[in-house]
């Protein structure tokens, strides 16, 4: 009799023993492909969830590089609104792999000419990272000078890196039709103005996402052959979609494409690994409890659990959880009000049924 190929395989391979009956997070969820130590120089980039990853790594003692640290005249609480204390350089959110590819090509080449500077109320903004300077810059030349300094730091930090952690966030983007360049945000959202003659919506397909990521990593590997890459997928849903689909199905499509690309990259590139932060936060066992009431923002306590899985897997020890930031009083009050509204609505529905 032929023995079943499923006999004798690990308990983690079965849903019942690996998920339904297992503790959560599952103890054997993540097996690193390569070793990461606290002395490795780490560069982080990606979507907004990557900020949580970088912050938690620092709190757990990992060596996360920062080539553009916050100036002393900017208070810590104001750092992110100026593009500081977010990633390893002041590039802001890189939501798509196309943005990453553009950044690398620009840093080590010459960018194509396109409307990369937006104007609003007499102030000027870098269209590729428009939210790094509240109120914009005084002139277009100031934008260009600041971008040149930024690209110098990008070259510096990636040249030093041992590990690059990149969080894939979106497939949707807005692009400049004549050049094919993409923006970080839609024209007109922060600055500039939307012109359907020169701006277009794009929803990158799996092959496009993978081609952009491969091109970016190939360029980085050519410059830094020993570089290792860790991919994650952001669990944060889309704020809105321009695809004409419902935001739920648009989010599912986007995250499915990104997860598929991450899996193929891990399979095809020996130096690329994948960490399942997306699965940890969005699984049926986590449910909505790992999110804030808006069902988009991931709770700090959830981030701490995600990073504890990562730390234990790499260091082989039950490292302390990243410190959980205290929920602001106004957020707690808002949650209480929301709960009270839901309770009042339930009582009203029961009263109506009783009539």
Tab-separated table of C-alpha atoms in Angstrom:
chain	number	residue	atom	x	y	z
A	1	UNK	CA	0.000	0.000	0.000
A	2	UNK	CA	1.315	3.438	-0.887
A	3	UNK	CA	2.024	5.519	2.194
A	4	UNK	CA	0.351	8.948	2.201
A	5	UNK	CA	2.812	11.801	1.565
A	6	UNK	CA	1.183	13.632	4.473
A	7	UNK	CA	2.098	10.986	7.022
A	8	UNK	CA	4.970	11.936	9.284
A	9	UNK	CA	5.171	15.610	8.337
A	10	UNK	CA	5.358	18.358	10.952
A	11	UNK	CA	2.337	19.291	13.037
A	12	UNK	CA	2.752	22.867	11.748
A	13	UNK	CA	1.685	21.652	8.282
A	14	UNK	CA	-1.866	20.795	9.405
A	15	UNK	CA	-4.546	23.378	10.149
A	16	UNK	CA	-5.847	21.540	13.213
A	17	UNK	CA	-2.493	21.165	14.977
A	18	UNK	CA	-0.782	24.173	13.448
A	19	UNK	CA	-3.582	26.686	14.016
A	20	UNK	CA	-6.894	25.532	15.523
A	21	UNK	CA	-5.382	23.743	18.534
A	22	UNK	CA	-2.128	25.706	18.755
A	23	UNK	CA	-1.312	28.667	20.922
A	24	UNK	CA	-1.396	32.030	19.222
A	25	UNK	CA	0.896	33.212	17.765
A	26	UNK	CA	1.811	29.685	16.602
A	27	UNK	CA	5.157	28.713	18.164
A	28	UNK	CA	6.671	27.334	14.942
A	29	UNK	CA	5.281	29.828	12.451
A	30	UNK	CA	8.524	31.417	11.244
A	31	UNK	CA	11.789	29.625	10.492
A	32	UNK	CA	14.414	32.157	9.365
A	33	UNK	CA	16.350	31.374	6.217
A	34	UNK	CA	19.462	33.132	7.482
A	35	UNK	CA	20.800	34.420	10.790
A	36	UNK	CA	20.219	37.982	11.939
A	37	UNK	CA	22.217	39.369	14.843
A	38	UNK	CA	21.979	42.591	16.789
A	39	UNK	CA	25.220	43.775	15.201
A	40	UNK	CA	23.879	43.486	11.637
A	41	UNK	CA	23.282	46.889	10.053
A	42	UNK	CA	19.623	47.045	9.071
A	43	UNK	CA	17.949	49.388	6.597
A	44	UNK	CA	14.157	49.690	6.668
A	45	UNK	CA	11.744	51.042	4.058
A	46	UNK	CA	8.246	50.488	2.764
A	47	UNK	CA	4.668	51.283	3.641
A	48	UNK	CA	3.448	52.831	6.878
A	49	UNK	CA	3.534	49.485	8.744
A	50	UNK	CA	7.313	49.416	8.215
A	51	UNK	CA	7.542	52.241	10.740
A	52	UNK	CA	6.258	49.856	13.418
A	53	UNK	CA	8.815	47.237	12.382
A	54	UNK	CA	11.765	49.624	12.555
A	55	UNK	CA	10.679	51.108	15.880
A	56	UNK	CA	10.149	47.681	17.442
A	57	UNK	CA	13.512	46.428	16.181
A	58	UNK	CA	15.266	49.384	17.787
A	59	UNK	CA	13.474	48.802	21.090
A	60	UNK	CA	14.611	45.172	20.989
A	61	UNK	CA	18.241	46.236	20.544
A	62	UNK	CA	18.739	45.687	16.812
A	63	UNK	CA	21.045	47.988	14.848
A	64	UNK	CA	18.671	49.919	12.583
A	65	UNK	CA	20.550	52.571	10.605
A	66	UNK	CA	19.346	56.153	10.276
A	67	UNK	CA	21.245	58.208	7.709
A	68	UNK	CA	19.056	61.291	8.198
A	69	UNK	CA	18.482	61.634	11.946
A	70	UNK	CA	16.089	64.185	13.360
A	71	UNK	CA	17.717	67.587	14.000
A	72	UNK	CA	17.834	68.693	17.611
A	73	UNK	CA	15.520	71.650	16.966
A	74	UNK	CA	12.661	69.309	16.006
A	75	UNK	CA	10.882	67.729	18.955
A	76	UNK	CA	10.569	63.925	18.998
A	77	UNK	CA	6.796	64.079	18.646
A	78	UNK	CA	7.192	66.216	15.514
A	79	UNK	CA	9.776	63.982	13.859
A	80	UNK	CA	7.454	61.842	11.694
A	81	UNK	CA	5.598	64.885	10.353
A	82	UNK	CA	8.955	66.069	9.003
A	83	UNK	CA	9.952	62.660	7.646
A	84	UNK	CA	12.294	61.793	10.528
A	85	UNK	CA	12.316	58.771	12.884
A	86	UNK	CA	10.393	56.716	10.321
A	87	UNK	CA	12.893	54.811	8.199
A	88	UNK	CA	16.617	54.578	7.537
A	89	UNK	CA	16.472	57.678	5.350
A	90	UNK	CA	13.995	60.489	4.858
A	91	UNK	CA	12.183	58.932	1.891
A	92	UNK	CA	8.786	58.766	3.545
A	93	UNK	CA	6.414	55.902	2.778
A	94	UNK	CA	7.380	53.752	-0.207
A	95	UNK	CA	4.022	52.109	-0.766
A	96	UNK	CA	4.810	50.322	-4.040
A	97	UNK	CA	7.716	48.413	-5.492
A	98	UNK	CA	7.695	50.916	-8.354
A	99	UNK	CA	8.520	53.675	-5.859
A	100	UNK	CA	11.411	51.615	-4.503
A	101	UNK	CA	12.739	50.984	-8.000
A	102	UNK	CA	12.506	54.680	-8.883
A	103	UNK	CA	14.360	55.666	-5.713
A	104	UNK	CA	17.222	53.248	-6.357
A	105	UNK	CA	17.490	54.211	-10.024
A	106	UNK	CA	17.494	57.904	-9.152
A	107	UNK	CA	20.087	57.497	-6.391
A	108	UNK	CA	22.528	55.673	-8.650
A	109	UNK	CA	21.592	57.221	-11.955
A	110	UNK	CA	19.830	60.238	-13.367
A	111	UNK	CA	16.088	60.733	-12.893
A	112	UNK	CA	13.820	61.333	-15.840
A	113	UNK	CA	12.378	64.805	-16.144
A	114	UNK	CA	8.769	65.084	-14.987
A	115	UNK	CA	6.666	67.263	-12.700
A	116	UNK	CA	8.479	66.207	-9.545
A	117	UNK	CA	7.889	69.515	-7.784
A	118	UNK	CA	4.386	70.554	-6.755
A	119	UNK	CA	3.252	74.019	-5.726
A	120	UNK	CA	0.542	75.076	-3.285
A	121	UNK	CA	-0.118	78.583	-1.952
A	122	UNK	CA	3.323	79.772	-2.987
A	123	UNK	CA	5.138	76.856	-1.292
A	124	UNK	CA	6.894	73.975	-3.019
A	125	UNK	CA	6.780	70.222	-2.359
A	126	UNK	CA	8.806	67.199	-3.436
A	127	UNK	CA	6.184	65.195	-5.370
A	128	UNK	CA	7.977	61.935	-4.531
A	129	UNK	CA	7.775	62.569	-0.771
A	130	UNK	CA	5.339	65.467	-0.388
A	131	UNK	CA	4.625	65.042	3.308
A	132	UNK	CA	8.184	65.293	4.663
A	133	UNK	CA	8.039	69.065	5.147
A	134	UNK	CA	4.862	70.560	6.659
A	135	UNK	CA	4.078	73.719	4.776
A	136	UNK	CA	6.499	72.891	1.979
A	137	UNK	CA	9.744	74.605	0.943
A	138	UNK	CA	10.328	78.240	0.080
A	139	UNK	CA	11.385	77.581	-3.511
A	140	UNK	CA	11.732	74.902	-6.183
A	141	UNK	CA	15.511	75.189	-5.856
A	142	UNK	CA	15.224	74.405	-2.149
A	143	UNK	CA	13.304	71.229	-3.012
A	144	UNK	CA	16.005	70.191	-5.495
A	145	UNK	CA	18.822	70.887	-3.050
A	146	UNK	CA	17.142	68.926	-0.277
A	147	UNK	CA	16.471	66.015	-2.608
A	148	UNK	CA	20.111	65.928	-3.703
A	149	UNK	CA	21.183	65.701	-0.050
A	150	UNK	CA	18.614	62.983	0.526
A	151	UNK	CA	19.827	60.861	-2.396
A	152	UNK	CA	23.382	61.132	-1.106
A	153	UNK	CA	22.199	59.665	2.201
A	154	UNK	CA	20.283	56.913	0.379
A	155	UNK	CA	23.492	55.862	-1.358
A	156	UNK	CA	25.342	55.997	1.941
A	157	UNK	CA	22.922	53.914	3.988
A	158	UNK	CA	22.361	51.173	1.415
A	159	UNK	CA	26.114	50.907	0.907
A	160	UNK	CA	26.522	50.149	4.616
A	161	UNK	CA	23.604	47.737	5.021
A	162	UNK	CA	23.888	44.054	5.868
A	163	UNK	CA	20.111	43.559	5.801
A	164	UNK	CA	17.326	45.393	3.979
A	165	UNK	CA	13.812	45.018	5.436
A	166	UNK	CA	11.128	46.115	2.976
A	167	UNK	CA	7.391	46.124	3.678
A	168	UNK	CA	5.179	45.837	0.607
A	169	UNK	CA	2.104	47.995	1.076
A	170	UNK	CA	0.052	48.732	-2.044
A	171	UNK	CA	-0.418	47.902	-5.706
A	172	UNK	CA	-2.391	51.068	-6.477
A	173	UNK	CA	-0.591	54.274	-7.446
A	174	UNK	CA	-0.881	57.490	-9.430
A	175	UNK	CA	1.580	58.096	-12.222
A	176	UNK	CA	2.834	60.768	-14.580
A	177	UNK	CA	1.781	59.443	-17.997
A	178	UNK	CA	4.542	61.011	-20.147
A	179	UNK	CA	7.367	59.513	-18.056
A	180	UNK	CA	5.776	56.561	-16.240
A	181	UNK	CA	7.038	57.851	-12.902
A	182	UNK	CA	4.776	57.236	-9.907
A	183	UNK	CA	4.002	59.509	-6.990
A	184	UNK	CA	3.758	58.744	-3.279
A	185	UNK	CA	0.271	60.265	-3.154
A	186	UNK	CA	-2.338	61.326	-5.683
A	187	UNK	CA	-1.736	64.761	-7.234
A	188	UNK	CA	-3.798	67.355	-5.404
A	189	UNK	CA	-4.029	65.393	-2.145
A	190	UNK	CA	-1.242	67.258	-0.369
A	191	UNK	CA	-0.119	69.683	-3.059
A	192	UNK	CA	-0.155	70.109	-6.816
A	193	UNK	CA	-3.316	69.489	-8.813
A	194	UNK	CA	-4.797	66.548	-10.637
A	195	UNK	CA	-4.797	66.772	-14.438
A	196	UNK	CA	-6.342	63.746	-16.231
A	197	UNK	CA	-4.328	64.638	-19.326
A	198	UNK	CA	-1.018	63.909	-17.629
A	199	UNK	CA	-1.925	61.891	-14.508
A	200	UNK	CA	-3.301	58.346	-14.497
A	201	UNK	CA	-4.310	55.685	-11.993
A	202	UNK	CA	-2.371	52.420	-12.016
A	203	UNK	CA	-3.063	49.149	-10.238
A	204	UNK	CA	0.080	47.113	-10.766
A	205	UNK	CA	-0.294	43.447	-11.574
A	206	UNK	CA	1.694	40.600	-10.081
A	207	UNK	CA	4.274	40.468	-12.885
A	208	UNK	CA	4.805	44.234	-12.717
A	209	UNK	CA	5.230	44.257	-8.941
A	210	UNK	CA	7.732	41.421	-9.130
A	211	UNK	CA	9.667	42.948	-12.030
A	212	UNK	CA	10.055	46.238	-10.159
A	213	UNK	CA	11.185	44.508	-6.979
A	214	UNK	CA	13.645	42.305	-8.852
A	215	UNK	CA	15.087	45.316	-10.677
A	216	UNK	CA	15.550	47.252	-7.433
A	217	UNK	CA	17.152	44.341	-5.595
A	218	UNK	CA	19.399	43.471	-8.537
A	219	UNK	CA	20.712	47.046	-8.527
A	220	UNK	CA	21.296	46.938	-4.773
A	221	UNK	CA	22.983	43.524	-4.948
A	222	UNK	CA	25.302	44.727	-7.698
A	223	UNK	CA	26.425	47.528	-5.389
A	224	UNK	CA	26.354	45.480	-2.192
A	225	UNK	CA	26.710	41.751	-3.040
A	226	UNK	CA	26.417	40.503	0.552
A	227	UNK	CA	23.087	42.237	1.152
A	228	UNK	CA	20.316	40.064	2.592
A	229	UNK	CA	16.673	41.019	2.147
A	230	UNK	CA	13.686	40.422	4.404
A	231	UNK	CA	10.244	41.045	2.921
A	232	UNK	CA	7.019	41.620	4.805
A	233	UNK	CA	3.524	42.572	3.652
A	234	UNK	CA	1.627	45.323	5.425
A	235	UNK	CA	-1.594	44.133	7.105
A	236	UNK	CA	-3.037	47.670	6.928
A	237	UNK	CA	-6.044	47.844	4.556
A	238	UNK	CA	-6.397	50.478	1.858
A	239	UNK	CA	-7.692	53.831	3.063
A	240	UNK	CA	-9.543	54.157	-0.233
A	241	UNK	CA	-9.403	52.658	-3.709
A	242	UNK	CA	-9.592	54.335	-7.111
A	243	UNK	CA	-10.223	50.990	-8.845
A	244	UNK	CA	-14.044	51.318	-8.746
A	245	UNK	CA	-14.155	48.113	-6.688
A	246	UNK	CA	-15.369	47.945	-3.102
A	247	UNK	CA	-12.525	48.775	-0.737
A	248	UNK	CA	-12.710	45.267	0.795
A	249	UNK	CA	-12.202	43.426	-2.486
A	250	UNK	CA	-9.631	46.002	-3.618
A	251	UNK	CA	-7.664	45.442	-0.409
A	252	UNK	CA	-7.844	41.662	-0.784
A	253	UNK	CA	-6.596	41.852	-4.371
A	254	UNK	CA	-3.753	44.190	-3.494
A	255	UNK	CA	-2.535	42.168	-0.519
A	256	UNK	CA	-2.869	38.890	-2.445
A	257	UNK	CA	-0.663	40.205	-5.234
A	258	UNK	CA	1.951	41.456	-2.783
A	259	UNK	CA	1.946	38.219	-0.788
A	260	UNK	CA	2.320	36.180	-3.982
A	261	UNK	CA	5.288	38.275	-5.080
A	262	UNK	CA	6.945	37.973	-1.670
A	263	UNK	CA	6.542	34.187	-1.825
A	264	UNK	CA	8.009	33.947	-5.313
A	265	UNK	CA	10.940	36.181	-4.384
A	266	UNK	CA	11.665	33.994	-1.370
A	267	UNK	CA	11.551	30.899	-3.573
A	268	UNK	CA	13.731	32.371	-6.344
A	269	UNK	CA	16.343	34.385	-4.420
A	270	UNK	CA	18.416	32.524	-1.762
A	271	UNK	CA	19.209	35.792	0.030
A	272	UNK	CA	15.546	36.815	0.302
A	273	UNK	CA	13.414	35.740	3.255
A	274	UNK	CA	9.803	36.450	4.198
A	275	UNK	CA	8.440	37.224	7.656
A	276	UNK	CA	4.671	36.617	8.090
A	277	UNK	CA	3.615	39.784	9.925
A	278	UNK	CA	0.658	40.067	7.530
A	279	UNK	CA	-0.623	36.596	8.421
A	280	UNK	CA	-0.131	37.144	12.150
A	281	UNK	CA	-2.248	40.291	12.208
A	282	UNK	CA	-4.987	39.292	9.749
A	283	UNK	CA	-5.541	35.592	10.446
A	284	UNK	CA	-8.930	34.271	11.532
A	285	UNK	CA	-7.500	33.562	14.980
A	286	UNK	CA	-6.307	37.137	15.451
A	287	UNK	CA	-9.561	38.544	14.122
A	288	UNK	CA	-10.254	42.237	14.428
A	289	UNK	CA	-8.848	42.292	17.958
A	290	UNK	CA	-5.355	43.026	16.673
A	291	UNK	CA	-6.585	46.271	15.100
A	292	UNK	CA	-7.737	49.573	16.537
A	293	UNK	CA	-11.499	50.286	16.308
A	294	UNK	CA	-11.024	51.819	12.846
A	295	UNK	CA	-9.982	48.309	11.628
A	296	UNK	CA	-6.947	49.818	9.864
A	297	UNK	CA	-4.400	50.802	12.509
A	298	UNK	CA	-2.580	47.871	14.098
A	299	UNK	CA	-2.523	48.026	17.888
A	300	UNK	CA	0.863	48.612	19.486
A	301	UNK	CA	0.342	45.490	21.597
A	302	UNK	CA	-0.168	43.512	18.387
A	303	UNK	CA	3.014	44.924	16.878
A	304	UNK	CA	4.839	43.877	20.036
A	305	UNK	CA	3.586	40.301	19.647
A	306	UNK	CA	4.578	40.234	15.988
A	307	UNK	CA	8.081	41.425	16.774
A	308	UNK	CA	8.401	38.974	19.676
A	309	UNK	CA	7.873	36.163	17.152
A	310	UNK	CA	10.585	37.693	14.976
A	311	UNK	CA	13.035	38.214	17.849
A	312	UNK	CA	12.653	34.729	19.305
A	313	UNK	CA	13.128	33.139	15.899
A	314	UNK	CA	16.350	35.030	15.233
A	315	UNK	CA	17.893	35.194	18.688
A	316	UNK	CA	16.715	31.840	20.004
A	317	UNK	CA	15.501	33.378	23.242
A	318	UNK	CA	12.304	34.726	24.742
A	319	UNK	CA	13.352	38.323	24.318
A	320	UNK	CA	11.268	40.943	26.109
A	321	UNK	CA	8.421	42.393	24.111
A	322	UNK	CA	8.831	45.799	22.594
A	323	UNK	CA	7.445	48.370	24.957
A	324	UNK	CA	3.789	49.046	24.260
A	325	UNK	CA	3.067	52.735	23.934
A	326	UNK	CA	0.334	54.016	26.219
A	327	UNK	CA	-2.896	54.737	24.421
A	328	UNK	CA	-3.512	58.516	24.443
A	329	UNK	CA	-6.337	59.645	26.700
A	330	UNK	CA	-8.265	61.131	23.801
A	331	UNK	CA	-8.150	57.779	21.982
A	332	UNK	CA	-9.438	55.969	25.055
A	333	UNK	CA	-12.248	58.495	25.370
A	334	UNK	CA	-13.130	58.070	21.710
A	335	UNK	CA	-13.300	54.301	22.137
A	336	UNK	CA	-15.552	54.632	25.159
A	337	UNK	CA	-17.844	56.941	23.230
A	338	UNK	CA	-17.929	54.504	20.331
A	339	UNK	CA	-18.816	51.611	22.640
A	340	UNK	CA	-21.544	53.678	24.247
A	341	UNK	CA	-22.971	54.560	20.832
A	342	UNK	CA	-23.036	50.889	19.823
A	343	UNK	CA	-24.689	49.948	23.109
A	344	UNK	CA	-27.312	52.657	22.670
A	345	UNK	CA	-27.975	51.483	19.105
A	346	UNK	CA	-28.444	47.880	20.281
A	347	UNK	CA	-30.840	48.969	23.016
A	348	UNK	CA	-32.803	51.037	20.510
A	349	UNK	CA	-33.101	48.057	18.136
A	350	UNK	CA	-34.286	45.815	20.977
A	351	UNK	CA	-36.822	48.429	22.021
A	352	UNK	CA	-38.155	48.606	18.456
A	353	UNK	CA	-38.474	44.815	18.253
A	354	UNK	CA	-40.374	44.822	21.541
A	355	UNK	CA	-43.071	47.216	20.242
